[in-house]
């Protein structure tokens, strides 16, 4: 009787059987496709090829474990009948994989079939598209950076001009204020009239500066 709870062989074998069932289902779907050169058929084809490769490696590992048991029967509590059953199970799995692989090769990789070239071309085209998209994205970022930098420089220039105008206005106002302060110390009517006149001009200039 199989001591499945104590032997990891059964868990590995169960996983392989599940994967083989999935492979057979995929093969059945692929085999029902009328055009084996369609994109869907090509995609399934290469997926099956990869799956067969991985499953064969798993079967190799399981067969190696059986060989270890055969060479060290005194260390394992496994009967010859059980070893034979395991060997037959793996042979059946290997036969299924070989049948599917053979049919794929005979059907798809015929002399008149250029699926591999088409697949490689699709892969190269996809890589080129990805590179072009990446280049376009980089160019957009570069242009955006240039635009932002230009706007910042324009804003800084406007701020500098405004600051310069404010400094000039402050100097003029300080000059006028000082003169007014000096003139306010006199009672001469002409000087007072001049003060009012200059004050009016200053207000007008300030208004023009603000409006412009």
mmCIF file of C-alpha atoms in Angstrom, residues 25-184:
data_model
loop_
_atom_site.group_PDB
_atom_site.id
_atom_site.type_symbol
_atom_site.label_atom_id
_atom_site.label_comp_id
_atom_site.label_asym_id
_atom_site.label_seq_id
_atom_site.Cartn_x
_atom_site.Cartn_y
_atom_site.Cartn_z
ATOM 1 C CA UNK A 25 -6.423 20.211 -22.319
ATOM 2 C CA UNK A 26 -4.344 22.958 -23.931
ATOM 3 C CA UNK A 27 -3.264 20.563 -26.671
ATOM 4 C CA UNK A 28 -6.885 19.649 -27.364
ATOM 5 C CA UNK A 29 -7.825 23.326 -27.679
ATOM 6 C CA UNK A 30 -4.846 24.034 -29.907
ATOM 7 C CA UNK A 31 -5.564 21.008 -32.086
ATOM 8 C CA UNK A 32 -9.114 22.260 -32.682
ATOM 9 C CA UNK A 33 -7.887 25.575 -34.089
ATOM 10 C CA UNK A 34 -8.226 25.607 -37.892
ATOM 11 C CA UNK A 35 -5.308 27.982 -38.492
ATOM 12 C CA UNK A 36 -2.142 26.814 -36.764
ATOM 13 C CA UNK A 37 -0.390 29.998 -37.913
ATOM 14 C CA UNK A 38 -2.766 32.318 -36.077
ATOM 15 C CA UNK A 39 -1.448 34.362 -33.173
ATOM 16 C CA UNK A 40 -3.524 32.371 -30.683
ATOM 17 C CA UNK A 41 -2.267 29.055 -32.086
ATOM 18 C CA UNK A 42 1.345 30.233 -31.976
ATOM 19 C CA UNK A 43 0.970 31.398 -28.400
ATOM 20 C CA UNK A 44 -0.464 28.038 -27.314
ATOM 21 C CA UNK A 45 2.217 26.210 -29.274
ATOM 22 C CA UNK A 46 5.128 27.869 -27.493
ATOM 23 C CA UNK A 47 3.430 27.566 -24.125
ATOM 24 C CA UNK A 48 3.060 23.823 -24.681
ATOM 25 C CA UNK A 49 6.677 23.489 -25.805
ATOM 26 C CA UNK A 50 7.868 25.167 -22.615
ATOM 27 C CA UNK A 51 5.520 23.109 -20.441
ATOM 28 C CA UNK A 52 6.745 19.857 -22.013
ATOM 29 C CA UNK A 53 10.347 20.856 -21.328
ATOM 30 C CA UNK A 54 9.633 21.575 -17.660
ATOM 31 C CA UNK A 55 7.565 18.413 -17.199
ATOM 32 C CA UNK A 56 10.314 16.263 -18.700
ATOM 33 C CA UNK A 57 12.710 17.709 -16.131
ATOM 34 C CA UNK A 58 10.252 16.849 -13.360
ATOM 35 C CA UNK A 59 9.959 13.295 -14.658
ATOM 36 C CA UNK A 60 13.764 13.070 -14.772
ATOM 37 C CA UNK A 61 13.897 14.013 -11.096
ATOM 38 C CA UNK A 62 11.283 11.412 -10.175
ATOM 39 C CA UNK A 63 13.100 8.732 -12.158
ATOM 40 C CA UNK A 64 16.326 9.627 -10.368
ATOM 41 C CA UNK A 65 14.566 9.177 -7.039
ATOM 42 C CA UNK A 66 13.465 5.687 -8.129
ATOM 43 C CA UNK A 67 17.038 4.840 -9.130
ATOM 44 C CA UNK A 68 18.228 5.903 -5.688
ATOM 45 C CA UNK A 69 15.662 3.610 -4.077
ATOM 46 C CA UNK A 70 16.691 0.701 -6.306
ATOM 47 C CA UNK A 71 20.344 1.120 -5.343
ATOM 48 C CA UNK A 72 19.551 1.400 -1.634
ATOM 49 C CA UNK A 73 16.628 -0.952 -1.076
ATOM 50 C CA UNK A 74 17.886 -1.783 2.418
ATOM 51 C CA UNK A 75 17.332 1.853 3.488
ATOM 52 C CA UNK A 76 13.788 2.256 2.147
ATOM 53 C CA UNK A 77 10.682 0.337 3.113
ATOM 54 C CA UNK A 78 9.439 0.126 -0.486
ATOM 55 C CA UNK A 79 8.565 -3.126 -2.193
ATOM 56 C CA UNK A 80 9.698 -4.129 -5.667
ATOM 57 C CA UNK A 81 6.064 -4.054 -6.760
ATOM 58 C CA UNK A 82 5.741 -0.435 -5.645
ATOM 59 C CA UNK A 83 8.949 0.496 -7.453
ATOM 60 C CA UNK A 84 7.602 -1.143 -10.604
ATOM 61 C CA UNK A 85 4.307 0.763 -10.303
ATOM 62 C CA UNK A 86 6.150 4.062 -9.959
ATOM 63 C CA UNK A 87 8.301 3.249 -12.968
ATOM 64 C CA UNK A 88 5.247 2.406 -15.098
ATOM 65 C CA UNK A 89 3.490 5.612 -14.021
ATOM 66 C CA UNK A 90 6.445 7.730 -15.096
ATOM 67 C CA UNK A 91 6.722 5.840 -18.388
ATOM 68 C CA UNK A 92 3.079 6.632 -19.110
ATOM 69 C CA UNK A 93 3.659 10.318 -18.367
ATOM 70 C CA UNK A 94 6.756 10.349 -20.552
ATOM 71 C CA UNK A 95 4.815 8.695 -23.393
ATOM 72 C CA UNK A 96 2.116 11.387 -23.227
ATOM 73 C CA UNK A 97 4.724 14.150 -23.317
ATOM 74 C CA UNK A 98 6.524 12.538 -26.239
ATOM 75 C CA UNK A 99 3.283 12.106 -28.200
ATOM 76 C CA UNK A 100 2.299 15.744 -27.755
ATOM 77 C CA UNK A 101 5.814 16.978 -28.540
ATOM 78 C CA UNK A 102 6.001 14.790 -31.651
ATOM 79 C CA UNK A 103 2.648 16.008 -32.927
ATOM 80 C CA UNK A 104 3.628 19.627 -32.331
ATOM 81 C CA UNK A 105 6.867 19.148 -34.238
ATOM 82 C CA UNK A 106 5.283 17.313 -37.163
ATOM 83 C CA UNK A 107 2.329 19.674 -37.451
ATOM 84 C CA UNK A 108 3.874 23.060 -36.771
ATOM 85 C CA UNK A 109 7.557 22.861 -37.574
ATOM 86 C CA UNK A 110 7.122 21.534 -41.096
ATOM 87 C CA UNK A 111 9.398 22.742 -43.941
ATOM 88 C CA UNK A 112 6.667 25.066 -45.217
ATOM 89 C CA UNK A 113 5.939 26.585 -41.834
ATOM 90 C CA UNK A 114 7.648 29.775 -40.700
ATOM 91 C CA UNK A 115 6.121 29.999 -37.263
ATOM 92 C CA UNK A 116 9.439 30.388 -35.493
ATOM 93 C CA UNK A 117 10.442 33.268 -37.749
ATOM 94 C CA UNK A 118 7.040 34.871 -37.288
ATOM 95 C CA UNK A 119 7.270 34.457 -33.531
ATOM 96 C CA UNK A 120 10.747 35.971 -33.440
ATOM 97 C CA UNK A 121 9.587 38.826 -35.642
ATOM 98 C CA UNK A 122 6.650 39.475 -33.325
ATOM 99 C CA UNK A 123 8.975 39.493 -30.316
ATOM 100 C CA UNK A 124 11.388 41.884 -32.047
ATOM 101 C CA UNK A 125 8.545 44.144 -33.163
ATOM 102 C CA UNK A 126 7.167 44.237 -29.636
ATOM 103 C CA UNK A 127 10.588 45.153 -28.264
ATOM 104 C CA UNK A 128 10.921 47.882 -30.888
ATOM 105 C CA UNK A 129 7.470 49.206 -30.003
ATOM 106 C CA UNK A 130 8.382 49.237 -26.313
ATOM 107 C CA UNK A 131 11.640 51.061 -27.055
ATOM 108 C CA UNK A 132 9.858 53.604 -29.246
ATOM 109 C CA UNK A 133 7.261 54.193 -26.556
ATOM 110 C CA UNK A 134 10.018 54.624 -23.975
ATOM 111 C CA UNK A 135 11.860 57.062 -26.250
ATOM 112 C CA UNK A 136 8.687 59.063 -26.854
ATOM 113 C CA UNK A 137 8.026 59.194 -23.125
ATOM 114 C CA UNK A 138 11.581 60.380 -22.458
ATOM 115 C CA UNK A 139 11.236 63.044 -25.156
ATOM 116 C CA UNK A 140 7.952 64.253 -23.651
ATOM 117 C CA UNK A 141 9.579 64.502 -20.235
ATOM 118 C CA UNK A 142 12.537 66.369 -21.739
ATOM 119 C CA UNK A 143 10.265 68.848 -23.518
ATOM 120 C CA UNK A 144 8.216 69.331 -20.366
ATOM 121 C CA UNK A 145 11.396 70.020 -18.397
ATOM 122 C CA UNK A 146 12.510 72.599 -20.981
ATOM 123 C CA UNK A 147 9.099 74.307 -20.864
ATOM 124 C CA UNK A 148 9.105 74.427 -17.071
ATOM 125 C CA UNK A 149 12.654 75.784 -17.033
ATOM 126 C CA UNK A 150 11.745 78.493 -19.559
ATOM 127 C CA UNK A 151 8.675 79.518 -17.563
ATOM 128 C CA UNK A 152 10.716 79.711 -14.373
ATOM 129 C CA UNK A 153 13.306 81.909 -16.079
ATOM 130 C CA UNK A 154 10.564 84.205 -17.441
ATOM 131 C CA UNK A 155 8.981 84.478 -14.015
ATOM 132 C CA UNK A 156 12.345 85.230 -12.435
ATOM 133 C CA UNK A 157 13.013 87.905 -15.064
ATOM 134 C CA UNK A 158 9.631 89.539 -14.382
ATOM 135 C CA UNK A 159 10.295 89.457 -10.647
ATOM 136 C CA UNK A 160 13.713 91.040 -11.167
ATOM 137 C CA UNK A 161 12.210 93.780 -13.346
ATOM 138 C CA UNK A 162 9.463 94.431 -10.810
ATOM 139 C CA UNK A 163 11.991 94.567 -7.993
ATOM 140 C CA UNK A 164 14.130 97.009 -9.982
ATOM 141 C CA UNK A 165 11.120 99.233 -10.694
ATOM 142 C CA UNK A 166 10.133 99.153 -7.039
ATOM 143 C CA UNK A 167 13.665 100.146 -6.024
ATOM 144 C CA UNK A 168 13.619 103.070 -8.460
ATOM 145 C CA UNK A 169 10.198 104.145 -7.244
ATOM 146 C CA UNK A 170 11.329 103.963 -3.622
ATOM 147 C CA UNK A 171 14.372 106.087 -4.402
ATOM 148 C CA UNK A 172 12.200 108.685 -6.117
ATOM 149 C CA UNK A 173 9.673 108.678 -3.292
ATOM 150 C CA UNK A 174 12.440 109.012 -0.714
ATOM 151 C CA UNK A 175 13.858 111.953 -2.623
ATOM 152 C CA UNK A 176 10.457 113.627 -2.882
ATOM 153 C CA UNK A 177 9.696 112.921 0.768
ATOM 154 C CA UNK A 178 12.979 114.470 1.849
ATOM 155 C CA UNK A 179 12.384 117.548 -0.253
ATOM 156 C CA UNK A 180 8.846 117.893 1.067
ATOM 157 C CA UNK A 181 10.138 117.569 4.599
ATOM 158 C CA UNK A 182 12.623 120.350 3.940
ATOM 159 C CA UNK A 183 10.046 122.614 2.306
ATOM 160 C CA UNK A 184 7.494 122.079 5.063
#
